[in-house]
Amino acid sequence: MSMDLDPTAEKVRQWALLRQQNKLLTTRMNKLRDELMEVILLRGDQDEKGSTRLSLTSPVVVGEKTYDELKREARISTTLNEDRALALAVEKNIQAEVVVQVPTIDMDALYEAHASGKVSEEEIDSLFDTTVNYAFKLRDD
């Protein structure tokens, strides 16, 4: 007697297996990356931008790609520290010049306007956008 597998159950089995393999591969890949970063730091040469490069003694070919160098790339991002900037503005007494007031809705005041009858329920409801996103989940035992 042959047992035909439910096609949906078979797809779930394949998906769960690939997910498990992906988790194992990702963990291994990240461990190798971390170990290689240490090697680059120990043996590589740092450039003026803060990145460190390490040439491989022999190129590594994987598929159509040839790798001959490792790089620990410095990625610099600059953001304004609002607290320090505001403190400087106060210290220098230049708040009027450098601080802008951005109009913001006070939710409590909006609901108070609704409670007092100035804004209808329909008008309040029309102010909110709703977005639905879906996630794929498997329930396991």
PDB file of N, CA, C and O in Angstrom, residues 79-118:
ATOM      1  N   THR A  79      26.022  61.384  13.201  1.00  0.00           N
ATOM      2  CA  THR A  79      24.699  61.880  13.551  1.00  0.00           C
ATOM      3  C   THR A  79      24.847  62.961  14.614  1.00  0.00           C
ATOM      4  O   THR A  79      25.770  62.932  15.429  1.00  0.00           O
ATOM      5  N   LEU A  80      23.952  63.899  14.565  1.00  0.00           N
ATOM      6  CA  LEU A  80      23.957  64.988  15.538  1.00  0.00           C
ATOM      7  C   LEU A  80      23.416  64.481  16.863  1.00  0.00           C
ATOM      8  O   LEU A  80      22.352  63.879  16.921  1.00  0.00           O
ATOM      9  N   ASN A  81      24.138  64.753  17.937  1.00  0.00           N
ATOM     10  CA  ASN A  81      23.654  64.445  19.274  1.00  0.00           C
ATOM     11  C   ASN A  81      22.777  65.614  19.708  1.00  0.00           C
ATOM     12  O   ASN A  81      23.278  66.693  20.042  1.00  0.00           O
ATOM     13  N   GLU A  82      21.463  65.414  19.642  1.00  0.00           N
ATOM     14  CA  GLU A  82      20.501  66.486  19.917  1.00  0.00           C
ATOM     15  C   GLU A  82      20.679  67.076  21.308  1.00  0.00           C
ATOM     16  O   GLU A  82      20.578  68.298  21.482  1.00  0.00           O
ATOM     17  N   ASP A  83      20.926  66.240  22.305  1.00  0.00           N
ATOM     18  CA  ASP A  83      21.068  66.733  23.680  1.00  0.00           C
ATOM     19  C   ASP A  83      22.256  67.685  23.813  1.00  0.00           C
ATOM     20  O   ASP A  83      22.148  68.759  24.401  1.00  0.00           O
ATOM     21  N   ARG A  84      23.407  67.295  23.241  1.00  0.00           N
ATOM     22  CA  ARG A  84      24.580  68.167  23.321  1.00  0.00           C
ATOM     23  C   ARG A  84      24.389  69.429  22.501  1.00  0.00           C
ATOM     24  O   ARG A  84      24.822  70.514  22.896  1.00  0.00           O
ATOM     25  N   ALA A  85      23.718  69.296  21.337  1.00  0.00           N
ATOM     26  CA  ALA A  85      23.474  70.470  20.501  1.00  0.00           C
ATOM     27  C   ALA A  85      22.549  71.456  21.203  1.00  0.00           C
ATOM     28  O   ALA A  85      22.784  72.676  21.168  1.00  0.00           O
ATOM     29  N   LEU A  86      21.496  70.947  21.841  1.00  0.00           N
ATOM     30  CA  LEU A  86      20.590  71.833  22.580  1.00  0.00           C
ATOM     31  C   LEU A  86      21.302  72.482  23.762  1.00  0.00           C
ATOM     32  O   LEU A  86      21.099  73.676  24.047  1.00  0.00           O
ATOM     33  N   ALA A  87      22.138  71.712  24.448  1.00  0.00           N
ATOM     34  CA  ALA A  87      22.902  72.274  25.581  1.00  0.00           C
ATOM     35  C   ALA A  87      23.820  73.390  25.093  1.00  0.00           C
ATOM     36  O   ALA A  87      23.949  74.433  25.758  1.00  0.00           O
ATOM     37  N   LEU A  88      24.462  73.209  23.942  1.00  0.00           N
ATOM     38  CA  LEU A  88      25.322  74.245  23.379  1.00  0.00           C
ATOM     39  C   LEU A  88      24.498  75.483  23.012  1.00  0.00           C
ATOM     40  O   LEU A  88      24.913  76.618  23.279  1.00  0.00           O
ATOM     41  N   ALA A  89      23.325  75.262  22.430  1.00  0.00           N
ATOM     42  CA  ALA A  89      22.455  76.383  22.053  1.00  0.00           C
ATOM     43  C   ALA A  89      22.046  77.185  23.291  1.00  0.00           C
ATOM     44  O   ALA A  89      22.035  78.429  23.256  1.00  0.00           O
ATOM     45  N   VAL A  90      21.760  76.506  24.380  1.00  0.00           N
ATOM     46  CA  VAL A  90      21.401  77.194  25.627  1.00  0.00           C
ATOM     47  C   VAL A  90      22.609  77.946  26.167  1.00  0.00           C
ATOM     48  O   VAL A  90      22.520  79.113  26.550  1.00  0.00           O
ATOM     49  N   GLU A  91      23.748  77.263  26.194  1.00  0.00           N
ATOM     50  CA  GLU A  91      24.979  77.874  26.710  1.00  0.00           C
ATOM     51  C   GLU A  91      25.347  79.139  25.940  1.00  0.00           C
ATOM     52  O   GLU A  91      25.751  80.140  26.520  1.00  0.00           O
ATOM     53  N   LYS A  92      25.200  79.097  24.624  1.00  0.00           N
ATOM     54  CA  LYS A  92      25.564  80.229  23.779  1.00  0.00           C
ATOM     55  C   LYS A  92      24.402  81.213  23.577  1.00  0.00           C
ATOM     56  O   LYS A  92      24.562  82.218  22.894  1.00  0.00           O
ATOM     57  N   ASN A  93      23.242  80.870  24.149  1.00  0.00           N
ATOM     58  CA  ASN A  93      22.044  81.699  24.037  1.00  0.00           C
ATOM     59  C   ASN A  93      21.671  81.948  22.567  1.00  0.00           C
ATOM     60  O   ASN A  93      21.387  83.070  22.160  1.00  0.00           O
ATOM     61  N   ILE A  94      21.677  80.855  21.799  1.00  0.00           N
ATOM     62  CA  ILE A  94      21.332  80.967  20.376  1.00  0.00           C
ATOM     63  C   ILE A  94      20.147  80.065  20.013  1.00  0.00           C
ATOM     64  O   ILE A  94      19.939  79.744  18.848  1.00  0.00           O
ATOM     65  N   GLN A  95      19.329  79.701  20.994  1.00  0.00           N
ATOM     66  CA  GLN A  95      18.192  78.815  20.736  1.00  0.00           C
ATOM     67  C   GLN A  95      17.284  79.377  19.647  1.00  0.00           C
ATOM     68  O   GLN A  95      16.826  78.635  18.773  1.00  0.00           O
ATOM     69  N   ALA A  96      16.988  80.675  19.696  1.00  0.00           N
ATOM     70  CA  ALA A  96      16.072  81.280  18.722  1.00  0.00           C
ATOM     71  C   ALA A  96      16.614  81.137  17.300  1.00  0.00           C
ATOM     72  O   ALA A  96      15.847  81.072  16.349  1.00  0.00           O
ATOM     73  N   GLU A  97      17.933  81.066  17.158  1.00  0.00           N
ATOM     74  CA  GLU A  97      18.541  80.983  15.833  1.00  0.00           C
ATOM     75  C   GLU A  97      18.636  79.545  15.307  1.00  0.00           C
ATOM     76  O   GLU A  97      18.540  79.329  14.093  1.00  0.00           O
ATOM     77  N   VAL A  98      18.841  78.594  16.219  1.00  0.00           N
ATOM     78  CA  VAL A  98      19.152  77.236  15.756  1.00  0.00           C
ATOM     79  C   VAL A  98      18.085  76.184  16.096  1.00  0.00           C
ATOM     80  O   VAL A  98      18.162  75.063  15.590  1.00  0.00           O
ATOM     81  N   VAL A  99      17.119  76.520  16.911  1.00  0.00           N
ATOM     82  CA  VAL A  99      16.093  75.550  17.290  1.00  0.00           C
ATOM     83  C   VAL A  99      14.812  75.876  16.533  1.00  0.00           C
ATOM     84  O   VAL A  99      14.357  77.019  16.542  1.00  0.00           O
ATOM     85  N   VAL A 100      14.253  74.879  15.866  1.00  0.00           N
ATOM     86  CA  VAL A 100      12.988  75.065  15.158  1.00  0.00           C
ATOM     87  C   VAL A 100      11.892  74.316  15.913  1.00  0.00           C
ATOM     88  O   VAL A 100      12.139  73.267  16.499  1.00  0.00           O
ATOM     89  N   GLN A 101      10.734  74.874  15.901  1.00  0.00           N
ATOM     90  CA  GLN A 101       9.583  74.230  16.518  1.00  0.00           C
ATOM     91  C   GLN A 101       8.815  73.494  15.418  1.00  0.00           C
ATOM     92  O   GLN A 101       8.395  74.114  14.446  1.00  0.00           O
ATOM     93  N   VAL A 102       8.650  72.213  15.591  1.00  0.00           N
ATOM     94  CA  VAL A 102       7.951  71.393  14.617  1.00  0.00           C
ATOM     95  C   VAL A 102       6.535  71.148  15.135  1.00  0.00           C
ATOM     96  O   VAL A 102       6.360  70.660  16.250  1.00  0.00           O
ATOM     97  N   PRO A 103       5.519  71.497  14.329  1.00  0.00           N
ATOM     98  CA  PRO A 103       4.153  71.261  14.785  1.00  0.00           C
ATOM     99  C   PRO A 103       3.906  69.770  15.025  1.00  0.00           C
ATOM    100  O   PRO A 103       4.237  68.938  14.180  1.00  0.00           O
ATOM    101  N   THR A 104       3.360  69.460  16.189  1.00  0.00           N
ATOM    102  CA  THR A 104       3.067  68.089  16.566  1.00  0.00           C
ATOM    103  C   THR A 104       1.681  68.037  17.195  1.00  0.00           C
ATOM    104  O   THR A 104       1.322  68.932  17.955  1.00  0.00           O
ATOM    105  N   ILE A 105       0.951  67.004  16.889  1.00  0.00           N
ATOM    106  CA  ILE A 105      -0.380  66.844  17.461  1.00  0.00           C
ATOM    107  C   ILE A 105      -0.265  66.300  18.876  1.00  0.00           C
ATOM    108  O   ILE A 105       0.397  65.289  19.114  1.00  0.00           O
ATOM    109  N   ASP A 106      -0.930  66.967  19.799  1.00  0.00           N
ATOM    110  CA  ASP A 106      -1.032  66.488  21.175  1.00  0.00           C
ATOM    111  C   ASP A 106      -2.228  65.545  21.221  1.00  0.00           C
ATOM    112  O   ASP A 106      -3.378  65.983  21.124  1.00  0.00           O
ATOM    113  N   MET A 107      -1.972  64.260  21.332  1.00  0.00           N
ATOM    114  CA  MET A 107      -3.042  63.265  21.284  1.00  0.00           C
ATOM    115  C   MET A 107      -4.070  63.480  22.391  1.00  0.00           C
ATOM    116  O   MET A 107      -5.269  63.341  22.172  1.00  0.00           O
ATOM    117  N   ASP A 108      -3.602  63.823  23.592  1.00  0.00           N
ATOM    118  CA  ASP A 108      -4.544  64.049  24.694  1.00  0.00           C
ATOM    119  C   ASP A 108      -5.478  65.211  24.367  1.00  0.00           C
ATOM    120  O   ASP A 108      -6.690  65.130  24.595  1.00  0.00           O
ATOM    121  N   ALA A 109      -4.919  66.282  23.807  1.00  0.00           N
ATOM    122  CA  ALA A 109      -5.735  67.449  23.457  1.00  0.00           C
ATOM    123  C   ALA A 109      -6.706  67.103  22.323  1.00  0.00           C
ATOM    124  O   ALA A 109      -7.852  67.579  22.315  1.00  0.00           O
ATOM    125  N   LEU A 110      -6.284  66.260  21.391  1.00  0.00           N
ATOM    126  CA  LEU A 110      -7.159  65.844  20.302  1.00  0.00           C
ATOM    127  C   LEU A 110      -8.345  65.050  20.841  1.00  0.00           C
ATOM    128  O   LEU A 110      -9.498  65.300  20.468  1.00  0.00           O
ATOM    129  N   TYR A 111      -8.079  64.129  21.748  1.00  0.00           N
ATOM    130  CA  TYR A 111      -9.164  63.349  22.329  1.00  0.00           C
ATOM    131  C   TYR A 111     -10.060  64.214  23.211  1.00  0.00           C
ATOM    132  O   TYR A 111     -11.267  63.985  23.298  1.00  0.00           O
ATOM    133  N   GLU A 112      -9.476  65.201  23.834  1.00  0.00           N
ATOM    134  CA  GLU A 112     -10.261  66.152  24.624  1.00  0.00           C
ATOM    135  C   GLU A 112     -11.203  66.942  23.702  1.00  0.00           C
ATOM    136  O   GLU A 112     -12.364  67.176  24.046  1.00  0.00           O
ATOM    137  N   ALA A 113     -10.712  67.339  22.527  1.00  0.00           N
ATOM    138  CA  ALA A 113     -11.550  68.035  21.550  1.00  0.00           C
ATOM    139  C   ALA A 113     -12.692  67.123  21.093  1.00  0.00           C
ATOM    140  O   ALA A 113     -13.825  67.575  20.898  1.00  0.00           O
ATOM    141  N   HIS A 114     -12.403  65.843  20.963  1.00  0.00           N
ATOM    142  CA  HIS A 114     -13.444  64.880  20.609  1.00  0.00           C
ATOM    143  C   HIS A 114     -14.461  64.758  21.737  1.00  0.00           C
ATOM    144  O   HIS A 114     -15.683  64.788  21.494  1.00  0.00           O
ATOM    145  N   ALA A 115     -13.971  64.639  22.976  1.00  0.00           N
ATOM    146  CA  ALA A 115     -14.868  64.490  24.133  1.00  0.00           C
ATOM    147  C   ALA A 115     -15.775  65.704  24.303  1.00  0.00           C
ATOM    148  O   ALA A 115     -16.924  65.574  24.745  1.00  0.00           O
ATOM    149  N   SER A 116     -15.277  66.869  23.933  1.00  0.00           N
ATOM    150  CA  SER A 116     -16.083  68.086  24.079  1.00  0.00           C
ATOM    151  C   SER A 116     -16.987  68.332  22.866  1.00  0.00           C
ATOM    152  O   SER A 116     -17.690  69.346  22.817  1.00  0.00           O
ATOM    153  N   GLY A 117     -16.945  67.428  21.879  1.00  0.00           N
ATOM    154  CA  GLY A 117     -17.830  67.542  20.734  1.00  0.00           C
ATOM    155  C   GLY A 117     -17.304  68.389  19.588  1.00  0.00           C
ATOM    156  O   GLY A 117     -18.006  68.601  18.601  1.00  0.00           O
ATOM    157  N   LYS A 118     -16.074  68.868  19.666  1.00  0.00           N
ATOM    158  CA  LYS A 118     -15.507  69.689  18.590  1.00  0.00           C
ATOM    159  C   LYS A 118     -15.067  68.847  17.393  1.00  0.00           C
ATOM    160  O   LYS A 118     -14.978  69.356  16.273  1.00  0.00           O
TER     161      LYS A 118
END
